[in-house]
Every structure is written in C-alpha cells, then in structure tokens.
C-alpha cells in the first residue's frame, strides 16, 4: 500500500516565525515530490516541487528531501497570516506512472 | 482563457438524476485527472487519461463514467449517485508523468 503521511495539525505559529511541515512516504520508488497549498473552499495550487535529495529554495519557501529516510519537508520563513492554509504533500512514482499520491494535508495557522 | 476550467462550480442533484461535469485545459498538457476530495480525507484519485487513453481507474463505482474526447477536454458523467458521493470534484492536468498537477477550481457536488 503506497501511503503519504502528514500530521493533520493544526500547526499554529506566530507571524514572522518559521513554519515546518513534514511528510513521510512509504514507497521507495517515489521520484517526484510536490507541495500544494489549499485555501479553504479553493483548489490546490503548486508551491514547490523537488526531485533530488537536499534543499530547494524559492523565496520564503524551502523544500527538503531525504530519500534515505523517506521524508520531505516544507519550511516557510517569515510566516504571514496569508500563509494560513492546508498544505498537501504529494509523491509520484517513477516508471511512467501518472499517479500522484496525496497526504491528508496539514492545516497551518499563522497568528498575528 | 488560461489554465484549467471546470463547470459547473456547484451542482445539486437527486439520486435518480443524470448530470455531467466538464473540464477543459488550455495548457497544452497531455494528461488529465479526476480527483474526489471529501472532508477529512486525502485527495482520492478517480481516473487518469494520458493522450486520451484511460491509464488508471482507481476502483471507482460504475455510477461515475469518465470521457476524454481529446487532450483538452474531460468529462465525468454521473448517474444514480448516493449521498456519500457529495464532495468536491477536482480536475487536473499535467505535462507529463512526473510533472506538477494544475487544478481547476472544482465542482462542489451535493447529492440529495
């Protein structure tokens, strides 16, 4: 059974702090890793993707991938109230599969 | 118009009705997806089409019937649904097997 696990939260952080969101996955064949943000009542939108071990930075966002430990994380620096949303982790197998598997999502609340 | 467009945005139907959800992508992608999102559950993959061929049917009941007439259009035909089918139905597209998904705004379906 291929699974993607996330703590449902909510994760509450003060404005300006670093928010750390974690995701673990069970399938060692996973090759592509994505973080989506979903505001209440809206559809998911892509924030970051990462394919290789290590860190990938884009503005206030950093994705970290550790394939040996089978986890991927998302760090949000200088968190803003507008970052309050549910963050979905998704992984995709290699070998031509078109099937991204999503976690349940972590609810993030950034309070002023 | 750009991106992924879904219609209708909201749909209320009785258990004996027949209705269809429509999705159109203007991104030149070659894969399209239907996902179901229920409260407190991960996004559930329903169907995947690649180059207009169905490559995945994730054990979805036959009361849901997909149709992909070309690489830009995807339909989900609904008939004799159950109240537990009430959910947000999301269409997405991607460029390839390991590419990020681009989601439409979704159809909020209520079965009475």
XYZ file of N, CA and C in Angstrom:
672
model
N 0.848 -1.190 0.000
C 0.000 0.000 0.000
C 0.885 1.242 0.000
N 0.718 2.058 -1.016
C 1.517 3.259 -1.105
C 0.836 4.324 -0.277
N 1.572 4.951 0.667
C 0.968 5.940 1.548
C 1.851 7.155 1.676
N 1.169 8.255 1.905
C 1.820 9.520 2.194
C 1.216 10.026 3.486
N 2.056 10.255 4.485
C 1.563 10.609 5.806
C 1.929 12.036 6.170
N 0.943 12.740 6.684
C 1.155 14.096 7.188
C 0.405 14.251 8.507
N 0.938 15.029 9.409
C 0.236 15.395 10.630
C -0.855 16.393 10.260
N -2.096 16.103 10.626
C -3.207 16.951 10.189
C -3.214 18.321 10.860
N -2.515 18.423 12.003
C -2.457 19.702 12.699
C -3.733 19.987 13.476
N -4.073 21.269 13.724
C -3.402 22.405 13.101
C -2.054 22.735 13.722
N -1.159 23.236 12.875
C 0.114 23.767 13.315
C -0.051 25.275 13.439
N 0.178 25.779 14.622
C -0.023 27.196 14.883
C 1.319 27.857 15.151
N 1.645 28.897 14.389
C 2.901 29.612 14.580
C 2.622 31.114 14.608
N 3.452 31.866 15.297
C 3.264 33.324 15.297
C 3.798 33.936 14.018
N 3.242 35.052 13.652
C 3.709 35.781 12.477
C 5.209 36.058 12.584
N 5.919 35.813 11.480
C 7.356 36.035 11.451
C 8.188 34.815 11.790
N 7.561 33.788 12.315
C 8.282 32.571 12.694
C 8.473 31.663 11.479
N 9.256 30.598 11.697
C 9.429 29.572 10.659
C 8.416 28.454 10.906
N 7.655 28.137 9.871
C 6.722 27.014 9.941
C 7.377 25.815 9.278
N 7.341 24.682 9.941
C 7.959 23.463 9.419
C 6.886 22.389 9.240
N 6.707 21.971 8.009
C 5.687 20.983 7.670
C 6.387 19.722 7.172
N 5.953 18.574 7.673
C 6.639 17.332 7.362
C 5.737 16.324 6.671
N 6.368 15.446 5.911
C 5.641 14.441 5.143
C 6.536 13.212 5.029
N 5.990 12.038 5.305
C 6.726 10.803 5.088
C 5.971 9.956 4.074
N 6.709 9.107 3.366
C 6.093 8.289 2.339
C 6.634 6.884 2.411
N 5.829 5.932 1.963
C 6.181 4.531 2.166
C 6.852 3.892 0.952
N 6.662 4.472 -0.242
C 7.149 3.827 -1.453
C 8.536 4.329 -1.828
N 9.532 3.455 -1.732
C 10.906 3.867 -2.041
C 11.110 4.211 -3.505
N 10.148 3.811 -4.363
C 10.250 4.143 -5.780
C 9.814 5.552 -6.113
N 9.358 6.291 -5.116
C 8.879 7.654 -5.369
C 10.014 8.519 -5.894
N 9.702 9.315 -6.917
C 10.741 10.100 -7.576
C 10.474 11.598 -7.575
N 9.216 11.967 -7.542
C 8.870 13.388 -7.620
C 8.030 13.750 -6.406
N 8.309 14.943 -5.875
C 7.689 15.325 -4.606
C 7.182 16.758 -4.736
N 5.967 16.953 -4.303
C 5.309 18.236 -4.517
C 4.659 18.724 -3.231
N 4.645 20.018 -3.086
C 3.878 20.663 -2.020
C 2.847 21.584 -2.672
N 1.592 21.395 -2.245
C 0.499 22.228 -2.716
C -0.093 22.965 -1.523
N -0.581 24.156 -1.780
C -1.293 24.926 -0.764
C -2.758 24.984 -1.162
N -3.641 24.794 -0.198
C -5.066 24.839 -0.475
C -5.753 25.721 0.562
N -6.254 26.850 0.099
C -7.057 27.696 0.963
C -8.459 27.100 1.071
N -9.123 27.423 2.162
C -10.464 26.898 2.411
C -11.403 27.248 1.259
N -12.059 26.247 0.709
C -13.007 26.466 -0.374
C -12.386 26.631 -1.738
N -11.059 26.505 -1.816
C -10.358 26.667 -3.097
C -9.693 25.359 -3.504
N -9.154 25.345 -4.708
C -8.453 24.157 -5.182
C -6.971 24.253 -4.837
N -6.266 23.131 -4.831
C -4.837 23.155 -4.514
C -4.040 23.897 -5.582
N -2.997 24.589 -5.134
C -2.084 25.252 -6.058
C -0.653 24.858 -5.701
N 0.153 24.644 -6.716
C 1.528 24.188 -6.513
C 2.385 25.282 -5.876
N 3.138 24.890 -4.850
C 4.102 25.806 -4.242
C 5.523 25.427 -4.636
N 5.866 24.159 -4.442
C 7.234 23.712 -4.670
C 7.215 22.295 -5.218
N 8.243 21.951 -5.975
C 8.483 20.562 -6.303
C 9.973 20.295 -6.162
N 10.315 19.054 -5.859
C 11.702 18.681 -5.661
C 11.884 17.260 -6.128
N 13.013 17.003 -6.806
C 13.266 15.675 -7.347
C 14.514 15.021 -6.737
N 15.445 15.852 -6.237
C 16.730 15.330 -5.761
C 16.891 15.554 -4.265
N 17.680 14.724 -3.649
C 17.996 14.895 -2.232
C 18.583 16.275 -1.966
N 18.240 16.820 -0.808
C 18.793 18.102 -0.429
C 17.718 19.156 -0.300
N 18.138 20.396 -0.403
C 17.248 21.532 -0.223
C 17.011 22.242 -1.545
N 15.813 22.787 -1.659
C 15.485 23.636 -2.802
C 14.750 24.848 -2.266
N 15.252 26.025 -2.589
C 14.694 27.258 -2.027
C 14.014 28.067 -3.109
N 12.878 28.667 -2.738
C 12.169 29.571 -3.642
C 11.511 30.638 -2.779
N 12.158 31.776 -2.710
C 11.632 32.852 -1.876
C 11.627 32.456 -0.412
N 10.467 32.551 0.220
C 10.372 32.195 1.648
C 10.203 30.691 1.864
N 10.081 29.944 0.804
C 9.833 28.513 0.898
C 11.095 27.701 0.620
N 11.300 26.649 1.428
C 12.380 25.693 1.204
C 11.808 24.296 1.317
N 12.020 23.503 0.280
C 11.658 22.090 0.332
C 12.915 21.288 0.630
N 12.783 20.299 1.497
C 13.909 19.452 1.870
C 13.513 18.000 1.613
N 14.390 17.274 0.926
C 14.107 15.879 0.596
C 15.211 14.985 1.126
N 14.812 13.910 1.793
C 15.752 12.899 2.280
C 15.175 11.543 1.876
N 15.673 11.023 0.755
C 15.119 9.776 0.232
C 15.484 8.584 1.109
N 16.641 8.623 1.730
C 17.051 7.503 2.588
C 16.091 7.344 3.762
N 15.650 8.456 4.300
C 14.724 8.434 5.437
C 13.270 8.544 4.992
N 13.067 8.731 3.700
C 11.736 8.790 3.107
C 10.869 9.888 3.719
N 11.446 11.071 3.762
C 10.623 12.199 4.187
C 10.957 13.413 3.336
N 9.948 14.266 3.245
C 10.110 15.547 2.564
C 9.438 16.596 3.450
N 10.071 17.741 3.547
C 9.525 18.781 4.406
C 9.447 20.104 3.653
N 8.634 20.981 4.197
C 8.479 22.330 3.657
C 8.679 23.318 4.794
N 9.624 24.225 4.609
C 9.848 25.285 5.581
C 9.328 26.601 4.999
N 8.605 27.329 5.812
C 8.122 28.648 5.410
C 8.739 29.662 6.369
N 9.623 30.484 5.846
C 10.271 31.507 6.676
C 9.408 32.758 6.724
N 9.580 33.524 7.801
C 8.841 34.781 7.963
C 7.349 34.558 7.661
N 6.758 33.613 8.367
C 5.359 33.246 8.116
C 4.433 34.448 8.237
N 3.472 34.496 7.339
C 2.483 35.575 7.310
C 1.084 34.991 7.518
N 0.162 35.794 8.039
C -1.218 35.285 8.177
C -1.790 34.762 6.863
N -1.354 35.325 5.738
C -1.835 34.861 4.437
C -1.316 33.470 4.084
N -0.353 32.958 4.848
C 0.122 31.587 4.643
C -0.803 30.568 5.303
N -1.768 31.027 6.083
C -2.699 30.122 6.753
C -3.516 29.371 5.704
N -3.370 28.066 5.686
C -3.986 27.224 4.661
C -3.688 25.772 5.018
N -4.176 24.867 4.205
C -3.806 23.460 4.322
C -2.736 23.158 3.283
N -1.677 22.489 3.707
C -0.557 22.171 2.824
C -0.559 20.672 2.534
N -0.634 20.349 1.262
C -0.725 18.968 0.807
C 0.612 18.511 0.243
N 1.032 17.355 0.693
C 2.231 16.716 0.167
C 1.789 15.666 -0.849
N 2.485 15.567 -1.972
C 2.164 14.563 -2.987
C 3.442 13.959 -3.525
N 3.408 12.666 -3.807
C 4.566 11.985 -4.377
C 4.125 11.216 -5.611
N 5.042 11.079 -6.546
C 4.768 10.401 -7.814
C 5.833 9.345 -8.066
N 5.392 8.158 -8.473
C 6.332 7.094 -8.769
C 7.071 7.370 -10.058
N 8.182 6.693 -10.218
C 8.897 6.742 -11.477
C 8.312 5.688 -12.414
N 8.877 5.554 -13.580
C 8.487 4.486 -14.478
C 7.225 4.730 -15.257
N 6.885 5.986 -15.507
C 5.756 6.280 -16.366
C 4.427 6.337 -15.667
N 4.402 6.159 -14.351
C 3.139 6.246 -13.646
C 2.628 7.681 -13.630
N 1.361 7.843 -13.785
C 0.741 9.160 -13.745
C -0.023 9.367 -12.455
N 0.341 8.704 -11.425
C -0.498 8.667 -10.242
C 0.161 9.353 -9.047
N -0.052 10.661 -8.897
C 0.404 11.311 -7.670
C -0.446 10.843 -6.491
N 0.208 10.526 -5.403
C -0.494 10.140 -4.180
C -0.392 11.281 -3.184
N -1.525 11.693 -2.642
C -1.575 12.839 -1.751
C -1.697 12.410 -0.299
N -1.111 13.206 0.581
C -1.360 13.075 2.001
C -2.642 13.802 2.365
N -3.038 13.677 3.649
C -4.265 14.310 4.108
C -4.144 15.822 4.213
N -2.907 16.298 4.295
C -2.702 17.727 4.440
C -2.499 18.143 5.889
N -1.718 19.205 6.069
C -1.501 19.809 7.383
C -2.084 21.207 7.373
N -2.933 21.476 8.344
C -3.517 22.806 8.476
C -2.540 23.721 9.206
N -2.197 24.822 8.596
C -1.282 25.809 9.195
C -2.059 27.068 9.534
N -1.857 27.528 10.756
C -2.458 28.800 11.195
C -1.335 29.719 11.622
N -1.241 30.860 10.984
C -0.253 31.874 11.354
C -1.009 33.007 12.022
N -0.738 33.202 13.313
C -1.487 34.220 14.049
C -0.644 35.480 14.246
N -1.314 36.641 14.132
C -0.590 37.924 14.233
C 0.022 38.110 15.619
N -8.836 32.297 -22.519
C -8.877 31.782 -21.157
C -7.710 30.814 -20.935
N -7.125 30.871 -19.762
C -5.960 30.042 -19.493
C -6.252 29.084 -18.367
N -5.327 28.093 -18.182
C -5.423 27.196 -17.042
C -6.410 26.079 -17.249
N -6.986 25.631 -16.144
C -7.932 24.528 -16.131
C -9.280 25.053 -15.657
N -10.291 24.850 -16.476
C -11.615 25.383 -16.194
C -12.600 24.251 -15.971
N -13.339 24.328 -14.853
C -14.347 23.326 -14.552
C -15.721 23.969 -14.491
N -16.709 23.254 -15.019
C -18.105 23.683 -14.901
C -18.980 22.465 -14.618
N -20.065 22.656 -13.862
C -20.403 23.873 -13.124
C -19.569 23.991 -11.855
N -19.641 25.112 -11.186
C -18.923 25.278 -9.918
C -19.661 24.583 -8.775
N -20.973 24.591 -8.864
C -21.810 23.941 -7.847
C -22.877 23.123 -8.557
N -23.221 21.979 -7.964
C -24.245 21.121 -8.546
C -24.982 20.402 -7.428
N -26.302 20.511 -7.466
C -27.145 19.756 -6.541
C -27.981 18.815 -7.393
N -27.940 17.546 -7.073
C -28.696 16.584 -7.862
C -29.325 15.525 -6.979
N -30.460 15.028 -7.440
C -31.112 13.946 -6.740
C -30.490 12.617 -7.119
N -30.815 11.606 -6.370
C -30.196 10.302 -6.553
C -30.576 9.657 -7.880
N -31.664 10.113 -8.504
C -32.071 9.498 -9.768
C -31.662 10.325 -10.988
N -31.022 11.467 -10.736
C -30.648 12.342 -11.858
C -29.433 11.821 -12.615
N -29.261 12.367 -13.819
C -28.032 12.185 -14.592
C -27.483 13.565 -14.911
N -26.219 13.746 -14.594
C -25.562 15.018 -14.862
C -24.132 14.754 -15.319
N -23.488 15.792 -15.843
C -22.096 15.667 -16.266
C -21.284 16.844 -15.768
N -20.057 16.560 -15.359
C -19.087 17.586 -15.022
C -18.140 17.744 -16.203
N -17.763 18.998 -16.451
C -16.898 19.283 -17.593
C -15.596 19.919 -17.132
N -14.522 19.555 -17.803
C -13.207 20.131 -17.524
C -12.518 20.431 -18.852
N -11.890 21.574 -18.909
C -11.152 21.965 -20.117
C -9.818 22.565 -19.697
N -8.748 22.127 -20.356
C -7.430 22.701 -20.040
C -6.853 23.386 -21.274
N -6.253 24.536 -21.015
C -5.689 25.371 -22.078
C -4.171 25.455 -21.944
N -3.560 24.415 -21.383
C -2.128 24.438 -21.079
C -1.311 23.578 -22.023
N -1.969 22.884 -22.944
C -1.241 22.007 -23.846
C -0.741 20.736 -23.193
N -1.318 20.375 -22.056
C -0.888 19.177 -21.339
C -1.425 17.911 -21.997
N -0.780 16.774 -21.668
C -1.226 15.537 -22.305
C -1.827 14.535 -21.324
N -1.968 14.911 -20.069
C -2.601 14.036 -19.085
C -3.650 14.820 -18.317
N -4.776 14.166 -18.055
C -5.853 14.799 -17.294
C -6.373 13.831 -16.248
N -6.840 14.398 -15.140
C -7.184 13.609 -13.967
C -8.523 14.058 -13.374
N -9.212 13.118 -12.754
C -10.333 13.444 -11.862
C -9.957 12.990 -10.460
N -10.111 13.912 -9.499
C -9.927 13.609 -8.090
C -11.214 13.928 -7.334
N -11.420 13.190 -6.242
C -12.531 13.466 -5.324
C -11.935 13.915 -3.998
N -12.468 15.013 -3.454
C -11.998 15.483 -2.155
C -13.175 15.571 -1.192
N -13.147 14.691 -0.195
C -14.157 14.696 0.863
C -13.537 15.251 2.125
N -14.388 15.719 3.008
C -13.901 16.284 4.268
C -13.086 15.240 5.040
N -11.968 15.681 5.585
C -11.129 14.860 6.461
C -10.468 13.684 5.756
N -10.491 13.672 4.425
C -9.853 12.582 3.683
C -8.832 13.128 2.713
N -7.827 12.321 2.365
C -6.890 12.773 1.324
C -7.604 12.863 -0.021
N -7.005 13.600 -0.925
C -7.485 13.603 -2.297
C -7.479 12.175 -2.836
N -8.619 11.765 -3.392
C -8.733 10.414 -3.910
C -8.702 10.440 -5.430
N -7.708 9.750 -6.002
C -7.641 9.669 -7.453
C -8.783 8.814 -7.971
N -9.464 9.311 -9.005
C -10.549 8.535 -9.626
C -10.106 7.988 -10.978
N -9.731 8.865 -11.871
C -9.379 8.465 -13.235
C -8.204 9.295 -13.735
N -7.405 8.663 -14.613
C -6.320 9.357 -15.278
C -6.403 9.045 -16.769
N -6.261 10.065 -17.578
C -6.179 9.896 -19.020
C -4.845 10.454 -19.497
N -4.161 9.671 -20.326
C -2.941 10.143 -20.948
C -3.106 10.028 -22.452
N -2.956 11.127 -23.135
C -3.146 11.146 -24.588
C -4.470 10.494 -24.965
N -5.487 10.854 -24.209
C -6.878 10.441 -24.437
C -7.146 8.970 -24.147
N -6.171 8.249 -23.636
C -6.404 6.865 -23.244
C -6.455 6.774 -21.717
N -7.428 6.019 -21.211
C -7.529 5.872 -19.770
C -6.403 4.971 -19.285
N -5.588 5.487 -18.375
C -4.471 4.696 -17.862
C -4.690 4.267 -16.425
N -5.726 4.774 -15.781
C -5.971 4.395 -14.403
C -7.454 4.529 -14.099
N -7.986 3.525 -13.484
C -9.344 3.568 -12.965
C -9.240 3.022 -11.556
N -9.293 3.896 -10.600
C -8.936 3.529 -9.233
C -10.115 2.934 -8.479
N -10.672 1.851 -8.997
C -11.778 1.148 -8.331
C -12.947 2.067 -8.041
N -13.302 2.845 -9.019
C -14.405 3.794 -8.863
C -15.709 3.107 -9.257
N -16.791 3.333 -8.491
C -18.079 2.715 -8.844
C -18.530 3.113 -10.241
N -19.276 2.229 -10.866
C -19.689 2.444 -12.256
C -20.677 3.590 -12.411
N -21.213 4.114 -11.320
C -22.107 5.267 -11.426
C -21.325 6.534 -11.823
N -19.992 6.442 -11.808
C -19.127 7.508 -12.330
C -18.525 7.010 -13.645
N -18.718 7.777 -14.712
C -18.242 7.351 -16.025
C -17.465 8.487 -16.675
N -16.146 8.305 -16.874
C -15.370 9.382 -17.482
C -15.401 9.313 -19.006
N -15.090 10.459 -19.602
C -14.983 10.536 -21.062
C -13.930 11.571 -21.406
N -13.032 11.215 -22.314
C -11.980 12.141 -22.730
C -11.959 12.187 -24.252
N -12.721 13.078 -24.865
C -12.812 13.108 -26.323
C -11.556 13.619 -27.019
N -10.768 14.437 -26.314
C -9.492 14.922 -26.861
C -8.619 15.355 -25.699
N -7.411 15.752 -25.976
C -6.462 16.017 -24.891
C -6.788 17.262 -24.079
N -7.738 18.057 -24.538
C -8.079 19.286 -23.828
C -9.356 19.187 -23.007
N -10.138 18.153 -23.214
C -11.441 18.052 -22.570
C -11.594 16.746 -21.813
N -12.244 16.859 -20.668
C -12.512 15.689 -19.835
C -13.878 15.864 -19.201
N -14.653 14.786 -19.218
C -15.990 14.821 -18.628
C -16.086 13.742 -17.558
N -16.990 13.979 -16.624
C -17.343 12.947 -15.647
C -18.864 12.865 -15.634
N -19.377 11.750 -16.169
C -20.816 11.551 -16.243
C -21.292 10.864 -14.966
N -22.361 11.393 -14.403
C -22.856 10.935 -13.112
C -24.283 10.402 -13.247
N -24.546 9.259 -12.646
C -25.920 8.752 -12.651
C -26.165 7.889 -11.431
N -27.374 7.988 -10.901
C -27.814 7.259 -9.700
C -26.787 7.339 -8.581
N -26.384 8.569 -8.265
C -25.397 8.759 -7.208
C -26.019 8.572 -5.824
N -25.157 8.420 -4.841
C -25.555 8.253 -3.449
C -25.179 9.512 -2.656
N -25.840 9.754 -1.539
C -25.487 10.936 -0.733
C -24.010 10.981 -0.343
N -23.379 9.814 -0.141
C -21.956 9.814 0.230
C -21.040 10.238 -0.914
N -21.601 10.404 -2.100
C -20.819 10.908 -3.226
C -20.696 12.432 -3.198
N -21.374 13.058 -2.289
C -21.262 14.516 -2.140
C -19.824 14.856 -1.751
N -19.210 15.742 -2.523
C -17.796 16.075 -2.316
C -17.402 17.169 -3.301
N -16.144 17.561 -3.214
C -15.549 18.467 -4.200
C -14.841 17.617 -5.244
N -15.215 17.773 -6.495
C -14.603 17.020 -7.576
C -13.639 17.945 -8.329
N -12.393 17.516 -8.337
C -11.337 18.337 -8.908
C -10.787 17.708 -10.176
N -10.664 18.513 -11.194
C -9.998 18.114 -12.428
C -8.588 18.695 -12.402
N -7.649 17.982 -12.969
C -6.281 18.482 -13.043
C -5.655 18.030 -14.354
N -4.592 18.705 -14.744
C -3.840 18.292 -15.914
C -2.363 18.382 -15.597
N -1.555 17.666 -16.376
C -0.116 17.744 -16.227
C 0.545 17.515 -17.582
N 1.790 17.992 -17.656
C 2.520 17.897 -18.922
C 3.057 16.492 -19.160
N 3.415 15.824 -18.079
C 3.996 14.507 -18.212
C 3.864 13.739 -16.925
N 4.525 12.580 -16.884
C 4.305 11.663 -15.775
C 4.883 12.154 -14.459
N 5.874 13.003 -14.473
C 6.457 13.470 -13.220
C 6.299 14.971 -13.044
N 5.411 15.548 -13.820
C 5.200 16.986 -13.772
C 4.136 17.345 -12.753
N 4.180 18.572 -12.249
C 3.162 19.003 -11.280
C 1.774 19.026 -11.900
N 0.784 18.900 -11.043
C -0.604 18.991 -11.470
C -1.076 20.440 -11.404
N -1.894 20.780 -12.360
C -2.583 22.075 -12.352
C -4.062 21.780 -12.174
N -4.643 22.308 -11.102
C -6.021 22.005 -10.766
C -6.980 23.069 -11.264
N -8.180 22.613 -11.593
C -9.288 23.531 -11.808
C -9.867 23.950 -10.467
N -10.892 24.811 -10.525
C -11.499 25.327 -9.297
C -12.437 24.329 -8.629
N -12.739 23.237 -9.318
C -13.546 22.208 -8.700
C -15.038 22.406 -8.891
N -15.764 21.303 -8.760
C -17.230 21.322 -8.728
C -17.662 20.792 -7.368
N -18.428 21.626 -6.633
C -18.958 21.187 -5.342
C -20.268 20.474 -5.609
N -20.274 19.167 -5.404
C -21.437 18.335 -5.713
C -22.168 17.954 -4.433
N -23.468 18.148 -4.440
C -24.318 17.720 -3.334
C -25.385 16.792 -3.879
N -25.446 15.589 -3.332
C -26.444 14.599 -3.750
C -27.517 14.510 -2.669
N -28.749 14.783 -3.052
C -29.829 14.795 -2.059
C -30.733 13.565 -2.216
